Every structure is written in C-alpha cells, then in structure tokens.
Amino acid sequence: MHIPDAFIPLTQAAVYWIVALIFIALSLRWARQSMGEEKVPLVAVLAAGIFAIQALNIPIPWGTSGHMVGAALAAIVLGSPFAAVFVLTLVLLVQGVIFGDGGITVMGANIVNMGVIGGFVGYYTYTALRGLTRNAYAAAFIAGWASLFVSAIACAFELAIAGTFPLELGLISMGLYHAVIGGIEGGITAIALYLIASARPDIMEQPLGVSS
C-alpha cells in the first residue's frame, strides 16, 4: 500500500500532503493532551510492532504492495483515531526516509491512507460494533479488517485519479488482495487487544467491559 514516488503527480501529492499535515497537527495536539509518560513505552511498542508487520509485503499487480497496517490496533488501544495518525506517521517517516519504503513526495497520501483513513475507520467501526455486539474482540477483528480494506480502496481511487492505472483494475487488485490480508489484520488486532488487556488492563484507554 506504500505508494512510491512518481506514481502521483506533484500537484495531487501536494493536496494529500496538506490534508496529512492538518491531521498530523491534530495528532500532535492529541499527544500533548493525552499521551502521558506512562503511555510512551506503549506507543513505542505499537510503533515497533506496526513497523514489523508492515515489512511483510506482498507484491500486487500494477506496482504497489499489500500488507497489514495496524492503524485500528493503535487507535483502539490508545483510545483515539488521532493516536493512529501519530503512530503511523512516525512509522511511515522512518520507512520512507531511511528504508525507502514509500515515496517522499507521496508520503502525505500514504499517511492519509494508512494513518487517517485506517485510524478513523478502525476506531469508529470498533466503537460502533462494540456497542452493538458487546464483544470487544469481535468488534476489533472487524475493525481491523475494515480499516485495511477501506484504506486499500482509497489508495486505488487515488492512483486512478493520478492516471497510474485504471480504477476498475485497481479496485479489483487492491480490494481483492487486502480483503484477504484484512482477515489476518483483524485476527492480529483482536489477539493483540486480548493480550494487552490481559497483561496490562491498566494501560488501556477504554476498559473492555468483557471478560479477558
């Protein structure tokens, strides 16, 4: 899902950067207001874990890749979609600048897709389904799947607008691959939530309200 440089024209890339910078500023405000010292180790562990799972790339036709994202997990555990924007921005900066995974000019688009869309879809899907099902782990599974799938679809639309590849082929390839990978993402989200809630329920921003 990491879009490389030159896949999006600079004028369009600038638009995504503007959107990304707005959400980055809001995520920094969240960090100042809500991220106390006790959460710093948790943020570091989440960032390292997300970096690791994103390293497992599957090549996808038309030059991009499929992988897990981890935005839903970060948002759920830290209790805010802006937490996902904060963590994913850190991860994408390291990946893009140091490891060349994802472009620099298009990093704004990558932050919008994985951090903003992934974080907000994951968090609010989890919140809504948890209230309906009363099962935090089922809600986390679906939230993880949805956050990845919707982010991939958004990426396909952006690349189609850029003229990189046709929308229909992009939706089929990105959607199909990430619909499958989303099952793994959902499973990891639910399992990680269970492990964190079982080991350190005190660091959960929102108590699960179900037996762990």
CSV table of C-alpha atoms in Angstrom, one decimal:
chain,number,residue,atom,x,y,z
A,1,MET,CA,0.0,0.0,0.0
A,2,HIS,CA,3.1,2.2,0.2
A,3,ILE,CA,2.8,4.5,-2.9
A,4,PRO,CA,6.2,5.1,-4.5
A,5,ASP,CA,7.4,8.5,-5.8
A,6,ALA,CA,6.2,9.4,-9.3
A,7,PHE,CA,3.0,7.3,-9.0
A,8,ILE,CA,1.1,10.5,-8.2
A,9,PRO,CA,1.7,13.9,-9.9
A,10,LEU,CA,3.2,16.5,-7.7
A,11,THR,CA,0.2,18.8,-7.7
A,12,GLN,CA,-2.0,16.0,-6.4
A,13,ALA,CA,0.6,14.8,-4.0
A,14,ALA,CA,0.7,18.3,-2.6
A,15,VAL,CA,-3.1,18.1,-1.8
A,16,TYR,CA,-2.6,14.9,0.1
A,17,TRP,CA,0.3,16.5,2.0
A,18,ILE,CA,-1.9,19.4,3.0
A,19,VAL,CA,-4.6,17.0,4.3
A,20,ALA,CA,-2.0,14.9,6.1
A,21,LEU,CA,-0.4,17.9,7.7
A,22,ILE,CA,-3.7,19.0,9.1
A,23,PHE,CA,-4.3,15.6,10.7
A,24,ILE,CA,-0.6,15.4,11.9
A,25,ALA,CA,-1.1,18.8,13.7
A,26,LEU,CA,-4.3,17.4,15.3
A,27,SER,CA,-2.5,14.2,16.3
A,28,LEU,CA,0.3,16.2,17.9
A,29,ARG,CA,-2.3,18.1,19.9
A,30,TRP,CA,-3.7,14.7,21.0
A,31,ALA,CA,-0.2,13.7,22.0
A,32,ARG,CA,0.3,16.8,24.1
A,33,GLN,CA,-3.0,16.5,25.8
A,34,SER,CA,-3.4,12.7,26.2
A,35,MET,CA,-0.1,11.0,26.0
A,36,GLY,CA,1.4,11.0,29.4
A,37,GLU,CA,4.8,9.5,30.2
A,38,GLU,CA,3.1,6.2,31.1
A,39,LYS,CA,2.0,5.8,27.5
A,40,VAL,CA,5.3,6.5,25.9
A,41,PRO,CA,6.5,2.8,26.2
A,42,LEU,CA,3.2,1.6,24.8
A,43,VAL,CA,3.4,4.0,21.8
A,44,ALA,CA,7.0,2.8,21.2
A,45,VAL,CA,5.9,-0.9,21.3
A,46,LEU,CA,3.0,-0.3,19.0
A,47,ALA,CA,5.1,1.6,16.5
A,48,ALA,CA,7.8,-1.1,16.5
A,49,GLY,CA,5.1,-3.8,16.1
A,50,ILE,CA,3.4,-1.9,13.3
A,51,PHE,CA,6.8,-1.4,11.6
A,52,ALA,CA,7.4,-5.1,11.7
A,53,ILE,CA,4.0,-6.3,10.4
A,54,GLN,CA,4.2,-3.7,7.5
A,55,ALA,CA,7.6,-5.2,6.5
A,56,LEU,CA,5.7,-8.4,5.3
A,57,ASN,CA,4.9,-7.1,1.8
A,58,ILE,CA,3.0,-9.0,-0.9
A,59,PRO,CA,3.6,-7.6,-4.4
A,60,ILE,CA,0.3,-6.6,-6.1
A,61,PRO,CA,-0.2,-6.1,-9.8
A,62,TRP,CA,0.3,-2.5,-11.1
A,63,GLY,CA,3.3,-1.8,-8.9
A,64,THR,CA,2.1,-1.4,-5.4
A,65,SER,CA,2.1,-3.8,-2.5
A,66,GLY,CA,-0.2,-5.4,0.0
A,67,HIS,CA,0.4,-5.7,3.7
A,68,MET,CA,-1.1,-5.2,7.2
A,69,VAL,CA,-1.3,-1.7,8.6
A,70,GLY,CA,-2.0,-1.7,12.3
A,71,ALA,CA,-3.9,1.6,12.5
A,72,ALA,CA,-7.0,0.1,14.1
A,73,LEU,CA,-5.0,-1.5,16.8
A,74,ALA,CA,-3.2,1.7,17.7
A,75,ALA,CA,-6.5,3.7,17.7
A,76,ILE,CA,-8.3,1.1,19.9
A,77,VAL,CA,-5.6,0.6,22.4
A,78,LEU,CA,-4.7,4.3,22.8
A,79,GLY,CA,-8.4,5.4,22.6
A,80,SER,CA,-8.3,7.9,19.7
A,81,PRO,CA,-8.1,7.8,15.9
A,82,PHE,CA,-5.5,10.6,16.2
A,83,ALA,CA,-3.3,8.2,18.1
A,84,ALA,CA,-3.2,6.1,14.9
A,85,VAL,CA,-2.3,9.1,12.9
A,86,PHE,CA,0.5,9.9,15.3
A,87,VAL,CA,1.9,6.4,15.4
A,88,LEU,CA,1.5,5.7,11.6
A,89,THR,CA,3.2,9.0,10.8
A,90,LEU,CA,6.2,8.0,12.8
A,91,VAL,CA,6.4,4.6,11.2
A,92,LEU,CA,5.9,6.0,7.6
A,93,LEU,CA,8.6,8.6,8.2
A,94,VAL,CA,11.2,6.0,9.2
A,95,GLN,CA,10.1,3.7,6.4
A,96,GLY,CA,10.2,6.4,3.7
A,97,VAL,CA,13.3,8.4,4.8
A,98,ILE,CA,15.6,5.6,6.0
A,99,PHE,CA,14.4,2.4,4.2
A,100,GLY,CA,12.9,3.9,1.0
A,101,ASP,CA,9.6,2.0,1.6
A,102,GLY,CA,7.1,4.5,0.1
A,103,GLY,CA,7.9,7.8,-1.6
A,104,ILE,CA,8.8,11.1,0.0
A,105,THR,CA,6.7,13.3,-2.3
A,106,VAL,CA,3.7,11.0,-1.9
A,107,MET,CA,4.2,10.4,1.9
A,108,GLY,CA,1.2,12.6,2.5
A,109,ALA,CA,-1.0,10.2,0.6
A,110,ASN,CA,0.4,7.3,2.4
A,111,ILE,CA,-0.2,9.0,5.8
A,112,VAL,CA,-3.8,9.8,4.7
A,113,ASN,CA,-4.5,6.3,3.6
A,114,MET,CA,-2.9,4.3,6.4
A,115,GLY,CA,-2.9,6.7,9.3
A,116,VAL,CA,-6.0,8.9,8.8
A,117,ILE,CA,-8.4,6.6,6.9
A,118,GLY,CA,-7.1,3.5,8.6
A,119,GLY,CA,-7.2,5.0,12.1
A,120,PHE,CA,-10.7,6.6,11.8
A,121,VAL,CA,-12.3,3.7,10.1
A,122,GLY,CA,-10.8,1.3,12.6
A,123,TYR,CA,-11.6,3.3,15.7
A,124,TYR,CA,-15.2,4.2,14.8
A,125,THR,CA,-16.0,0.7,13.4
A,126,TYR,CA,-14.7,-0.8,16.7
A,127,THR,CA,-16.7,1.7,18.8
A,128,ALA,CA,-19.9,1.2,16.9
A,129,LEU,CA,-19.7,-2.6,16.8
A,130,ARG,CA,-18.6,-2.9,20.4
A,131,GLY,CA,-21.7,-1.1,21.5
A,132,LEU,CA,-23.9,-3.3,19.3
A,133,THR,CA,-22.3,-6.7,19.9
A,134,ARG,CA,-20.9,-6.2,23.5
A,135,ASN,CA,-17.9,-8.2,22.3
A,136,ALA,CA,-14.8,-6.2,22.1
A,137,TYR,CA,-12.7,-8.9,20.3
A,138,ALA,CA,-15.3,-9.5,17.5
A,139,ALA,CA,-15.5,-5.7,17.1
A,140,ALA,CA,-11.7,-5.4,17.0
A,141,PHE,CA,-11.5,-8.1,14.3
A,142,ILE,CA,-14.0,-6.4,12.0
A,143,ALA,CA,-12.5,-3.0,12.7
A,144,GLY,CA,-9.0,-4.3,11.7
A,145,TRP,CA,-10.4,-5.8,8.5
A,146,ALA,CA,-12.4,-2.7,7.6
A,147,SER,CA,-9.5,-0.3,8.3
A,148,LEU,CA,-7.2,-2.2,6.0
A,149,PHE,CA,-9.8,-2.7,3.2
A,150,VAL,CA,-11.1,0.8,3.1
A,151,SER,CA,-7.5,2.2,3.1
A,152,ALA,CA,-6.7,0.0,0.1
A,153,ILE,CA,-9.8,1.1,-1.8
A,154,ALA,CA,-8.9,4.8,-1.1
A,155,CYS,CA,-5.4,4.1,-2.5
A,156,ALA,CA,-6.9,2.6,-5.6
A,157,PHE,CA,-9.0,5.7,-6.2
A,158,GLU,CA,-6.0,8.0,-5.7
A,159,LEU,CA,-3.9,6.1,-8.2
A,160,ALA,CA,-6.8,6.1,-10.7
A,161,ILE,CA,-7.2,9.8,-10.3
A,162,ALA,CA,-3.5,10.2,-10.9
A,163,GLY,CA,-3.8,8.1,-14.0
A,164,THR,CA,-1.4,5.5,-12.8
A,165,PHE,CA,-3.7,2.6,-13.5
A,166,PRO,CA,-7.4,2.2,-14.4
A,167,LEU,CA,-9.9,2.4,-11.5
A,168,GLU,CA,-11.6,-1.0,-12.2
A,169,LEU,CA,-8.3,-2.9,-12.2
A,170,GLY,CA,-7.0,-1.0,-9.2
A,171,LEU,CA,-10.2,-1.8,-7.2
A,172,ILE,CA,-10.0,-5.5,-8.2
A,173,SER,CA,-6.3,-5.9,-7.4
A,174,MET,CA,-6.1,-3.7,-4.3
A,175,GLY,CA,-9.5,-4.7,-3.0
A,176,LEU,CA,-9.1,-8.5,-3.5
A,177,TYR,CA,-5.7,-8.7,-2.0
A,178,HIS,CA,-6.5,-6.6,1.0
A,179,ALA,CA,-9.8,-8.3,1.6
A,180,VAL,CA,-7.8,-11.4,2.2
A,181,ILE,CA,-5.0,-9.8,4.1
A,182,GLY,CA,-7.6,-8.0,6.2
A,183,GLY,CA,-8.5,-11.3,7.8
A,184,ILE,CA,-5.0,-11.5,9.2
A,185,GLU,CA,-5.1,-7.9,10.2
A,186,GLY,CA,-8.4,-8.4,12.0
A,187,GLY,CA,-7.0,-11.5,13.8
A,188,ILE,CA,-3.9,-9.8,14.9
A,189,THR,CA,-5.9,-6.8,16.1
A,190,ALA,CA,-8.2,-8.9,18.2
A,191,ILE,CA,-5.4,-11.1,19.6
A,192,ALA,CA,-3.1,-8.2,20.4
A,193,LEU,CA,-6.0,-6.4,22.1
A,194,TYR,CA,-6.7,-9.5,24.2
A,195,LEU,CA,-3.0,-9.9,25.2
A,196,ILE,CA,-2.6,-6.2,26.1
A,197,ALA,CA,-5.9,-6.2,28.1
A,198,SER,CA,-5.0,-9.4,29.9
A,199,ALA,CA,-1.4,-8.4,30.8
A,200,ARG,CA,-1.8,-4.7,31.4
A,201,PRO,CA,-5.5,-3.7,31.7
A,202,ASP,CA,-4.4,-0.5,33.5
A,203,ILE,CA,-2.9,1.0,30.3
A,204,MET,CA,-6.0,0.5,28.2
A,205,GLU,CA,-7.5,3.9,27.5
A,206,GLN,CA,-11.0,2.3,27.5
A,207,PRO,CA,-11.8,-0.7,29.7
A,208,LEU,CA,-13.0,-3.6,27.5
A,209,GLY,CA,-16.0,-4.3,29.7
A,210,VAL,CA,-15.8,-8.0,28.8
A,211,SER,CA,-14.0,-10.9,30.4
A,212,SER,CA,-10.4,-11.1,29.2
